Amino acid sequence: MNRRLVLKQLAMATAGAMLLPACGVDPKKVSIALNNLKVSGDEEDLIAEIADTIIPATDTPGAKAVGAHLFTLVMVDDCMEKSEQEKYLKGLRSFNDSTKKITGKSFIKASPEERLEILTALEKDRDNLPEETKVFYSRTRQYIVQGYTSSQHFLTDVKPYQLIPGPNYKGCIPVTEQKPA
């Protein structure tokens, strides 16, 4: 037996064993760090598409473009109690079941018109939805709108923020005594 050949083959086998896990297909990762939520990249994409349906891009960027879906995930991760987070995640995972009942497709595969139809139907049929789906949809919608209206784009381009009391404030005015009427 040739020792050089054995050593070469052993080195190749070791390198191959180390390289093999790197070649595997990992599920898509979330683009932000979350402490409590365990959300996949596909679930993040679902929330992004819901955001884009609620506030679509027109001549101004939509909710997805300003990152309202990421704001939503951070708010759920940081501001909701553990039990509410669990309901939210169950609702997130059952959301596609609710959409398949309406259009027969998952939300991601639906056209923009079908997505709007899905959200309209969910609004109308809110009382008959499972509790988790209600929690998911209402919180997602609330945080998407909040994230969009507190984004830099909205506060600088759409509705510029003015510092109170404003530029016309006059703080040095003599106080005069007024007579009661």
mmCIF file of C-alpha atoms in Angstrom:
data_model
loop_
_atom_site.group_PDB
_atom_site.id
_atom_site.type_symbol
_atom_site.label_atom_id
_atom_site.label_comp_id
_atom_site.label_asym_id
_atom_site.label_seq_id
_atom_site.Cartn_x
_atom_site.Cartn_y
_atom_site.Cartn_z
ATOM 1 C CA MET A 1 0.000 0.000 0.000
ATOM 2 C CA ASN A 2 1.259 3.469 -0.929
ATOM 3 C CA ARG A 3 1.339 5.815 2.090
ATOM 4 C CA ARG A 4 1.260 8.969 -0.030
ATOM 5 C CA LEU A 5 -1.886 7.844 -1.781
ATOM 6 C CA VAL A 6 -3.570 6.993 1.532
ATOM 7 C CA LEU A 7 -2.645 10.396 3.015
ATOM 8 C CA LYS A 8 -3.957 12.218 -0.085
ATOM 9 C CA GLN A 9 -7.215 10.292 0.025
ATOM 10 C CA LEU A 10 -7.566 10.922 3.755
ATOM 11 C CA ALA A 11 -6.999 14.663 3.258
ATOM 12 C CA MET A 12 -9.553 14.752 0.419
ATOM 13 C CA ALA A 13 -12.125 12.857 2.481
ATOM 14 C CA THR A 14 -11.638 15.216 5.440
ATOM 15 C CA ALA A 15 -11.946 18.303 3.227
ATOM 16 C CA GLY A 16 -15.038 16.851 1.584
ATOM 17 C CA ALA A 17 -16.635 16.118 4.941
ATOM 18 C CA MET A 18 -15.991 19.698 6.061
ATOM 19 C CA LEU A 19 -17.310 21.171 2.813
ATOM 20 C CA LEU A 20 -20.479 19.070 2.647
ATOM 21 C CA PRO A 21 -22.524 20.975 5.289
ATOM 22 C CA ALA A 22 -21.734 24.271 3.550
ATOM 23 C CA CYS A 23 -23.260 22.943 0.340
ATOM 24 C CA GLY A 24 -26.575 22.091 1.967
ATOM 25 C CA VAL A 25 -29.653 24.197 1.372
ATOM 26 C CA ASP A 26 -30.524 26.103 4.523
ATOM 27 C CA PRO A 27 -33.957 27.604 4.937
ATOM 28 C CA LYS A 28 -34.071 31.304 4.198
ATOM 29 C CA LYS A 29 -33.026 33.334 7.220
ATOM 30 C CA VAL A 30 -34.755 36.430 8.601
ATOM 31 C CA SER A 31 -32.991 39.665 7.682
ATOM 32 C CA ILE A 32 -33.069 41.143 11.221
ATOM 33 C CA ALA A 33 -32.072 39.796 14.615
ATOM 34 C CA LEU A 34 -35.008 38.803 16.808
ATOM 35 C CA ASN A 35 -34.668 37.741 20.435
ATOM 36 C CA ASN A 36 -37.922 35.893 21.105
ATOM 37 C CA LEU A 37 -39.602 35.171 17.770
ATOM 38 C CA LYS A 38 -38.646 32.194 15.662
ATOM 39 C CA VAL A 39 -39.652 33.357 12.190
ATOM 40 C CA SER A 40 -38.376 31.964 8.900
ATOM 41 C CA GLY A 41 -37.420 34.025 5.885
ATOM 42 C CA ASP A 42 -40.535 32.823 4.060
ATOM 43 C CA GLU A 43 -42.714 34.059 6.912
ATOM 44 C CA GLU A 44 -40.927 37.416 6.779
ATOM 45 C CA ASP A 45 -41.678 37.537 3.046
ATOM 46 C CA LEU A 46 -45.349 36.838 3.782
ATOM 47 C CA ILE A 47 -45.508 39.784 6.203
ATOM 48 C CA ALA A 48 -43.714 41.950 3.620
ATOM 49 C CA GLU A 49 -46.298 41.063 0.966
ATOM 50 C CA ILE A 50 -49.146 41.786 3.381
ATOM 51 C CA ALA A 51 -47.520 45.168 4.072
ATOM 52 C CA ASP A 52 -47.218 45.835 0.355
ATOM 53 C CA THR A 53 -50.910 45.007 -0.098
ATOM 54 C CA ILE A 54 -52.059 47.225 2.779
ATOM 55 C CA ILE A 55 -49.933 50.230 1.710
ATOM 56 C CA PRO A 56 -48.858 49.617 -1.894
ATOM 57 C CA ALA A 57 -46.181 51.554 -3.717
ATOM 58 C CA THR A 58 -47.525 54.305 -5.967
ATOM 59 C CA ASP A 59 -45.595 57.445 -6.822
ATOM 60 C CA THR A 60 -44.274 57.127 -3.251
ATOM 61 C CA PRO A 61 -42.673 54.015 -1.754
ATOM 62 C CA GLY A 62 -45.016 51.519 -0.131
ATOM 63 C CA ALA A 63 -44.835 49.895 3.290
ATOM 64 C CA LYS A 64 -42.527 47.126 2.080
ATOM 65 C CA ALA A 65 -40.050 49.622 0.623
ATOM 66 C CA VAL A 66 -39.759 51.606 3.868
ATOM 67 C CA GLY A 67 -39.361 48.434 5.955
ATOM 68 C CA ALA A 68 -42.699 48.460 7.779
ATOM 69 C CA HIS A 69 -42.691 44.646 7.777
ATOM 70 C CA LEU A 70 -39.396 44.641 9.696
ATOM 71 C CA PHE A 71 -40.827 47.205 12.117
ATOM 72 C CA THR A 72 -43.750 44.827 12.620
ATOM 73 C CA LEU A 73 -41.461 41.935 13.514
ATOM 74 C CA VAL A 74 -39.444 44.068 15.940
ATOM 75 C CA MET A 75 -42.602 45.349 17.644
ATOM 76 C CA VAL A 76 -43.985 41.829 18.042
ATOM 77 C CA ASP A 77 -40.615 40.611 19.308
ATOM 78 C CA ASP A 78 -40.064 43.450 21.786
ATOM 79 C CA CYS A 79 -43.503 44.668 22.851
ATOM 80 C CA MET A 80 -45.810 41.668 23.041
ATOM 81 C CA GLU A 81 -46.034 39.211 25.914
ATOM 82 C CA LYS A 82 -44.896 35.638 25.327
ATOM 83 C CA SER A 83 -48.470 34.283 25.173
ATOM 84 C CA GLU A 84 -49.442 36.956 22.624
ATOM 85 C CA GLN A 85 -46.325 36.176 20.583
ATOM 86 C CA GLU A 86 -47.314 32.508 20.483
ATOM 87 C CA LYS A 87 -50.817 33.431 19.281
ATOM 88 C CA TYR A 88 -49.257 35.735 16.703
ATOM 89 C CA LEU A 89 -46.981 32.979 15.383
ATOM 90 C CA LYS A 90 -49.851 30.472 15.249
ATOM 91 C CA GLY A 91 -51.883 33.055 13.343
ATOM 92 C CA LEU A 92 -48.972 33.717 10.995
ATOM 93 C CA ARG A 93 -48.658 30.021 10.255
ATOM 94 C CA SER A 94 -52.416 29.528 9.806
ATOM 95 C CA PHE A 95 -52.859 32.677 7.695
ATOM 96 C CA ASN A 96 -52.281 30.805 4.430
ATOM 97 C CA ASP A 97 -54.985 28.286 5.388
ATOM 98 C CA SER A 98 -57.445 31.161 5.680
ATOM 99 C CA THR A 99 -56.339 32.596 2.334
ATOM 100 C CA LYS A 100 -56.635 29.236 0.585
ATOM 101 C CA LYS A 101 -60.290 29.072 1.649
ATOM 102 C CA ILE A 102 -60.921 32.404 -0.107
ATOM 103 C CA THR A 103 -58.959 32.083 -3.371
ATOM 104 C CA GLY A 104 -57.596 28.554 -3.381
ATOM 105 C CA LYS A 105 -54.016 29.907 -3.390
ATOM 106 C CA SER A 106 -51.493 30.895 -0.785
ATOM 107 C CA PHE A 107 -51.113 34.637 -0.219
ATOM 108 C CA ILE A 108 -47.626 34.756 -1.766
ATOM 109 C CA LYS A 109 -48.770 33.055 -4.993
ATOM 110 C CA ALA A 110 -51.878 35.234 -5.362
ATOM 111 C CA SER A 111 -51.967 38.183 -7.750
ATOM 112 C CA PRO A 112 -52.162 41.733 -6.301
ATOM 113 C CA GLU A 113 -55.900 41.845 -7.044
ATOM 114 C CA GLU A 114 -56.445 38.506 -5.293
ATOM 115 C CA ARG A 115 -54.385 39.685 -2.322
ATOM 116 C CA LEU A 116 -56.592 42.737 -1.976
ATOM 117 C CA GLU A 117 -59.643 40.477 -2.236
ATOM 118 C CA ILE A 118 -58.210 38.237 0.504
ATOM 119 C CA LEU A 119 -57.607 41.108 2.916
ATOM 120 C CA THR A 120 -61.044 42.581 2.200
ATOM 121 C CA ALA A 121 -62.676 39.202 2.862
ATOM 122 C CA LEU A 122 -60.717 38.826 6.107
ATOM 123 C CA GLU A 123 -61.926 42.258 7.230
ATOM 124 C CA LYS A 124 -65.552 41.397 6.461
ATOM 125 C CA ASP A 125 -65.434 37.922 8.006
ATOM 126 C CA ARG A 126 -63.390 38.915 11.067
ATOM 127 C CA ASP A 127 -65.853 37.392 13.556
ATOM 128 C CA ASN A 128 -65.611 33.911 12.003
ATOM 129 C CA LEU A 129 -61.805 33.776 11.897
ATOM 130 C CA PRO A 130 -59.802 31.656 14.336
ATOM 131 C CA GLU A 131 -58.542 33.693 17.312
ATOM 132 C CA GLU A 132 -54.882 33.320 16.291
ATOM 133 C CA THR A 133 -55.563 34.588 12.766
ATOM 134 C CA LYS A 134 -57.457 37.574 14.197
ATOM 135 C CA VAL A 135 -54.550 38.437 16.496
ATOM 136 C CA PHE A 136 -52.050 38.036 13.664
ATOM 137 C CA TYR A 137 -53.941 40.108 11.123
ATOM 138 C CA SER A 138 -55.015 42.930 13.443
ATOM 139 C CA ARG A 139 -51.555 43.338 14.998
ATOM 140 C CA THR A 140 -49.813 43.078 11.647
ATOM 141 C CA ARG A 141 -52.054 45.719 10.140
ATOM 142 C CA GLN A 142 -51.668 47.996 13.171
ATOM 143 C CA TYR A 143 -47.874 47.741 13.191
ATOM 144 C CA ILE A 144 -47.568 48.132 9.418
ATOM 145 C CA VAL A 145 -49.507 51.403 9.495
ATOM 146 C CA GLN A 146 -47.562 52.567 12.558
ATOM 147 C CA GLY A 147 -44.252 51.608 10.954
ATOM 148 C CA TYR A 148 -45.102 53.394 7.721
ATOM 149 C CA THR A 149 -46.324 56.589 9.389
ATOM 150 C CA SER A 150 -43.253 56.747 11.625
ATOM 151 C CA SER A 151 -40.762 56.018 8.831
ATOM 152 C CA GLN A 152 -38.216 58.599 7.734
ATOM 153 C CA HIS A 153 -39.770 58.739 4.271
ATOM 154 C CA PHE A 154 -43.236 59.544 5.620
ATOM 155 C CA LEU A 155 -42.015 62.123 8.144
ATOM 156 C CA THR A 156 -39.798 63.958 5.657
ATOM 157 C CA ASP A 157 -41.494 63.616 2.271
ATOM 158 C CA VAL A 158 -45.177 62.792 2.763
ATOM 159 C CA LYS A 159 -46.101 64.704 5.900
ATOM 160 C CA PRO A 160 -43.090 66.669 7.163
ATOM 161 C CA TYR A 161 -42.741 66.737 10.913
ATOM 162 C CA GLN A 162 -42.772 70.232 12.445
ATOM 163 C CA LEU A 163 -41.186 70.758 15.793
ATOM 164 C CA ILE A 164 -43.648 72.228 18.281
ATOM 165 C CA PRO A 165 -44.097 75.146 18.996
ATOM 166 C CA GLY A 166 -42.858 75.993 15.514
ATOM 167 C CA PRO A 167 -40.854 78.806 13.943
ATOM 168 C CA ASN A 168 -43.433 81.513 14.774
ATOM 169 C CA TYR A 169 -43.172 81.025 18.522
ATOM 170 C CA LYS A 170 -42.545 84.260 20.410
ATOM 171 C CA GLY A 171 -41.436 83.531 23.934
ATOM 172 C CA CYS A 172 -40.580 87.074 25.056
ATOM 173 C CA ILE A 173 -43.896 88.923 25.057
ATOM 174 C CA PRO A 174 -44.820 91.167 27.947
ATOM 175 C CA VAL A 175 -47.740 89.910 29.973
ATOM 176 C CA THR A 176 -50.511 92.443 30.335
ATOM 177 C CA GLU A 177 -53.238 92.303 32.856
ATOM 178 C CA GLN A 178 -56.628 91.693 31.323
ATOM 179 C CA LYS A 179 -59.872 92.799 32.868
ATOM 180 C CA PRO A 180 -62.530 90.146 33.368
ATOM 181 C CA ALA A 181 -65.453 90.456 30.990
#
